[in-house]
Amino acid sequence: MNAGAASLPAPDQRRAFLIVLDSVGCGGAPDAAEFGDAGANTLAHIAQACAAGRADAGRSGPLHMPHMDALGLGAAIRLASNDDVPGLTATPQGLWGAAEEVSAGKDTPSGHWELAGVPVPWDWHYFPDTVPAFDDDLLAVIRAAAGTEGTLGNYHASGTEIIAREGAAHLRNGWPICYTSADSVFQIAAHEDHFGLDRLLRLCRDVAPHLHGMKVGRVIARPFIGTAEAGFTRTTNRRDYAIAPPAPTLLDWAQSAGRRTYGIGKIGDIFSGRGVDDLRKGDDAALMDHLEDLVADALPGSLTFANFVEFDSHYGHRRDVAGYARALEWFDARIGAVLARLRPGDLMILTADHGNDPTWRGSDHTRERVPVLGARGTPAPSEAIGIRGFADVAATVSTHLGLGPTGPGRSFL
């Protein structure tokens, strides 16, 4: 254990905060070529673009993330990939390293489940990038559940593009808009007023078991509003219906031990509602407010698990380098105040679930290692943990909370 361990509260009084920056990878995955991603590096390529003046929209200069860099972010990127990361050159003061995934995917459920101690034991089903993407049997299931004569879409698309393309027809005939992406997802978009939000959510909930049986990771309800003349806009009433993890996760371990568990962001959706006592949602700005509140008020012995999704959804998939850089700098500025409020006995781990290099071809996630940064409420010397497995994060949190040895991971405390 570290030098500060003697001053730690008893395990059942310690708190843990596991924070996932969705898609903030750092390259170097040894199997990246198998996914077509050899050379992808989300953080390094953003830092290089910033230093070269290619990411100056709404910001300028080298990537500025002093708080996370002080924990070891730049060092973790160089460890993972040997890539140059201009602007991130601090000497680490926290617990730092990188992690690689064993699950056969580069998606949100795989990454989060493995970080929570449960590698995925199956291959996900992905729909072909063809028109149509879905076979007649699946579309028949959707039509029957929706009570419509047909569907719209039925191909790979971004959510904003497909509602612009199909929204007017949807208003005319009331058919749900079905689409997918390179992820293992089936998405259904519908107008909140004309189709009905409750009807859309019920449709997605009803067809989810069929899609989960196909090993499709998530069915996602994508409501929108607007008109063909003024344009359509997605609302914040998205709902994910995710396949359940195949075994108890870190959240279940904590809950079974009588610990309070808090979920921030998509955590409830990702884990099918399992193991979460208190769920808090919103956009990333609201999620950071929730995190600040929980650092102040979370119960002794508790686990807080957070996902900040907008790095991925707003900037990675859209290949917006400057936007991604702005989001990283915003997060770093806010997390500095959060770190300063950690209590003795607290452990906060900052990591990611996969990559989504905004300089890469296409619009898909990228197979990458991820940074692992740790901050303690009790002062401790800097500690390099090397290259670890995703499941080691769960084992570390479990050890810190005194939950006992669980799952396949190995604690780095």
Short mmCIF file of C-alpha atoms in Angstrom, two decimals, residues 167 170-171 177 189-197 200 222-227 232:
data_model
loop_
_atom_site.label_atom_id
_atom_site.label_comp_id
_atom_site.label_asym_id
_atom_site.label_seq_id
_atom_site.Cartn_x
_atom_site.Cartn_y
_atom_site.Cartn_z
CA GLY A 167 -38.42 13.63 -40.68
CA HIS A 170 -42.25 10.44 -40.70
CA LEU A 171 -44.71 13.28 -40.05
CA ILE A 177 -37.23 5.92 -38.30
CA ALA A 189 -36.21 8.08 -33.91
CA ALA A 190 -39.72 9.52 -33.70
CA HIS A 191 -41.37 12.89 -33.20
CA GLU A 192 -42.27 13.56 -29.57
CA ASP A 193 -45.64 15.12 -30.44
CA HIS A 194 -46.74 13.43 -33.67
CA PHE A 195 -45.62 9.90 -32.75
CA GLY A 196 -45.58 10.43 -28.99
CA LEU A 197 -42.72 10.18 -26.54
CA LEU A 200 -41.59 5.68 -28.67
CA ARG A 222 -34.16 9.05 -30.15
CA PRO A 223 -37.05 11.54 -29.80
CA PHE A 224 -37.06 14.80 -31.75
CA ILE A 225 -39.22 17.86 -32.27
CA GLY A 226 -39.68 20.48 -34.99
CA THR A 227 -41.10 20.80 -38.48
CA PHE A 232 -35.85 19.06 -36.62
#
